[in-house]
Amino acid sequence: MDELSCKLLVIGAGPGGYACAIRAGQLGIDTIVVEAQKPGGTCLNIGCIPSKALIHAADAYETVACAAEGKSALGISAAKPSLDFARTIAWKDDIVRRLNGGVAGLLKRAGVRSVAGRASFHDGKTVEVRMANGIQLIHAEAIVIATGALPIELPSLPFGGRVISSTEALALAEVPKRLVVVGGGYIGLELGTAFAKFGAAVTVVEAAPRILPQYDGEISEPVARRLRALGVTVLTSAKAKALAAGGAGLEVETGDGGQATLEADNILVTVGRKPATSGFGLELLDLDMDGPFIRIDDRCRTSMRGVFAIGDVTGEPMLAHRAMAQGEMVAEIIAGHRRAWDRVSIPAICFTDPEIVTVGLSPSEASRTGFSIKTDLFPFKANGRALTLDREDGFIRTVARADNHVLLGIQGVGAGIAELSAAFSLALEMGARLEDIAATIHAHPTQSEGFHEAALRSLGHAIHI
Ligand code: FAD
Ligand code: NAD
């Protein structure tokens, strides 16, 4: 058996693992990263990037389809579009391929050694990697577990055949005529909306009383409205039971206690993701757990000295940028820097239509801190830029302490507002007050003026409402 030694071994080259390895390499740490599949992990290969590519393609298709149906308010008409979905998928795959190469190149440039294969623990300092051409033993002074998460399977609807996870949904050969989506959260609604725009008849089955139950109703309502406009059927308080006899549909218990059978070419199950903690000898380390996740402290240290964990395997929010920030921090800690997790907030964006951006605390979360709060919103229907985009749905909302006006949270819903997340995050991270936002000139005409106006409104002197 071949043997290698290093100072740092990273298991998993997703956003957490590759960011950790690159930063470690930059800091001169002798680093090996082991990846069982492709560099970039879930996010780059079967998550963030391919889903956003399909969402963009679906938007473009739907714009032309609307024009062809004479529904363009802009006066544009077009011939009925056709879709070469194989080409759409090939375009998406090419983006993924280029980024795969990019991550591999960045690792190499940072001096990180990459080993392709599946790692499993022998003990807290030794890992065995099963490669295509044999087995490699790796000894390390420190190990970072960055193994990510996997889709949750419903026992009554195991994956296979028509029942698919997001991974298969991102690689379908054709747009399904009828798509049933079980779970109206992030993935179900991002992909369900995209397939509806590509022309599928989409039904969303959500167990909670409303879609996107992780957000408050004020935020989810513009998305629900747009889903209705796109012809998506949404069944709330509904539970998927099992495949219908013959396998061509889904038995559902509806909110009123009734039963329904939904015909489907594909059933996309998106009811959450679970940490990847089994099948690689983790039990040999006997780490403290936090429910199904690996328990970590504010330095991403596990209960075993020299073993760190980052990213989805450590819990919510399961977001790529959290994993990356943890990865960079751990590399610096291993290099001897004094670092701890001190971020004010982790932004979250749901790439639905309209998009949702949340940073910090919602009004109800902020109220639970014990501070009295001020919360105000500015609707996009009063924003010139939103009107010129023919998208006046949504708003920007600020949540601030009533006594000193320090911002505690910022939320927005609006077409294409994902990029505003940077302004929101910066404001929170720098401890901005409503007065700071009010005193900042926001360029006109932009949707960002909604942020300015929400702050002005909270101070009692909005200009445009
Ligand atoms: P992962 O990216 O899951 O990487 C873990 C890696 O470890 C994998 O490559 C895996 O092959 C490897 N691995 C596991 N076990 C072993 C082993 N024993 N040996 C060797 N290698 C191993 N997040 C966002 O922030 N924005 C989005 O827009 C977004 N969209 C998403 C869309 C979809 C459809 C999905 C499924 C997820 C999305 N996410 C999004 C979530 C995001 O993908 C994850 O939060 C992120 O990938 C977590 O990074 P990670 O490094 O913890 O794990
Ligand atoms: P989710 O937690 O966002 O949504 C799951 C939904 O399924 C919930 O609304 C839940 O009430 C519902 N549900 C659960 N069991 C059900 C059942 N039996 N029948 C019907 N509905 C049921 O999970 P997800 O959409 O699978 O996404 C997983 C994670 O991936 C997210 O939490 C997020 O961290 C990450 N993600 C992020 C992005 C992004 O940042 N834009 C995009 C996709 C995924």
mmCIF file of N, CA, C and O in Angstrom, residues 71-74 384-393 415:
data_model
loop_
_atom_site.group_PDB
_atom_site.id
_atom_site.type_symbol
_atom_site.label_atom_id
_atom_site.label_comp_id
_atom_site.label_asym_id
_atom_site.label_seq_id
_atom_site.Cartn_x
_atom_site.Cartn_y
_atom_site.Cartn_z
ATOM 1 N N LYS A 71 -48.022 38.334 -24.840
ATOM 2 C CA LYS A 71 -48.161 38.805 -23.453
ATOM 3 C C LYS A 71 -47.074 39.790 -23.054
ATOM 4 O O LYS A 71 -46.958 40.126 -21.880
ATOM 5 N N SER A 72 -46.249 40.218 -24.017
ATOM 6 C CA SER A 72 -45.160 41.112 -23.637
ATOM 7 C C SER A 72 -45.680 42.538 -23.492
ATOM 8 O O SER A 72 -46.151 43.134 -24.471
ATOM 9 N N ALA A 73 -45.578 43.080 -22.272
ATOM 10 C CA ALA A 73 -46.013 44.456 -22.038
ATOM 11 C C ALA A 73 -45.105 45.436 -22.772
ATOM 12 O O ALA A 73 -45.450 46.586 -22.979
ATOM 13 N N LEU A 74 -43.922 44.958 -23.188
ATOM 14 C CA LEU A 74 -42.935 45.824 -23.833
ATOM 15 C C LEU A 74 -43.215 45.985 -25.323
ATOM 16 O O LEU A 74 -42.483 46.668 -26.040
ATOM 17 N N GLY A 384 -38.489 53.203 -9.544
ATOM 18 C CA GLY A 384 -38.465 53.428 -10.998
ATOM 19 C C GLY A 384 -37.785 52.300 -11.752
ATOM 20 O O GLY A 384 -38.267 51.845 -12.792
ATOM 21 N N ARG A 385 -36.642 51.839 -11.254
ATOM 22 C CA ARG A 385 -35.897 50.791 -11.952
ATOM 23 C C ARG A 385 -36.724 49.508 -12.068
ATOM 24 O O ARG A 385 -36.735 48.871 -13.129
ATOM 25 N N ALA A 386 -37.443 49.157 -10.986
ATOM 26 C CA ALA A 386 -38.254 47.937 -11.028
ATOM 27 C C ALA A 386 -39.315 48.066 -12.115
ATOM 28 O O ALA A 386 -39.576 47.115 -12.865
ATOM 29 N N LEU A 387 -39.881 49.279 -12.237
ATOM 30 C CA LEU A 387 -40.906 49.468 -13.270
ATOM 31 C C LEU A 387 -40.308 49.354 -14.673
ATOM 32 O O LEU A 387 -40.918 48.793 -15.576
ATOM 33 N N THR A 388 -39.085 49.878 -14.845
ATOM 34 C CA THR A 388 -38.476 49.786 -16.179
ATOM 35 C C THR A 388 -38.115 48.350 -16.520
ATOM 36 O O THR A 388 -37.908 48.018 -17.688
ATOM 37 N N LEU A 389 -38.007 47.510 -15.504
ATOM 38 C CA LEU A 389 -37.738 46.082 -15.752
ATOM 39 C C LEU A 389 -39.053 45.308 -15.904
ATOM 40 O O LEU A 389 -39.045 44.091 -16.044
ATOM 41 N N ASP A 390 -40.167 46.023 -15.824
ATOM 42 C CA ASP A 390 -41.493 45.418 -15.863
ATOM 43 C C ASP A 390 -41.664 44.411 -14.729
ATOM 44 O O ASP A 390 -42.336 43.399 -14.890
ATOM 45 N N ARG A 391 -41.028 44.669 -13.594
ATOM 46 C CA ARG A 391 -41.146 43.776 -12.439
ATOM 47 C C ARG A 391 -41.278 44.609 -11.163
ATOM 48 O O ARG A 391 -40.308 44.992 -10.537
ATOM 49 N N GLU A 392 -42.524 44.909 -10.840
ATOM 50 C CA GLU A 392 -42.720 45.751 -9.665
ATOM 51 C C GLU A 392 -43.143 44.945 -8.444
ATOM 52 O O GLU A 392 -43.567 45.505 -7.438
ATOM 53 N N ASP A 393 -43.021 43.609 -8.534
ATOM 54 C CA ASP A 393 -43.382 42.789 -7.374
ATOM 55 C C ASP A 393 -42.237 42.782 -6.351
ATOM 56 O O ASP A 393 -41.066 42.829 -6.710
ATOM 57 N N ALA A 415 -37.299 40.716 -8.464
ATOM 58 C CA ALA A 415 -36.686 40.070 -9.632
ATOM 59 C C ALA A 415 -35.220 40.475 -9.697
ATOM 60 O O ALA A 415 -34.893 41.672 -9.657
#
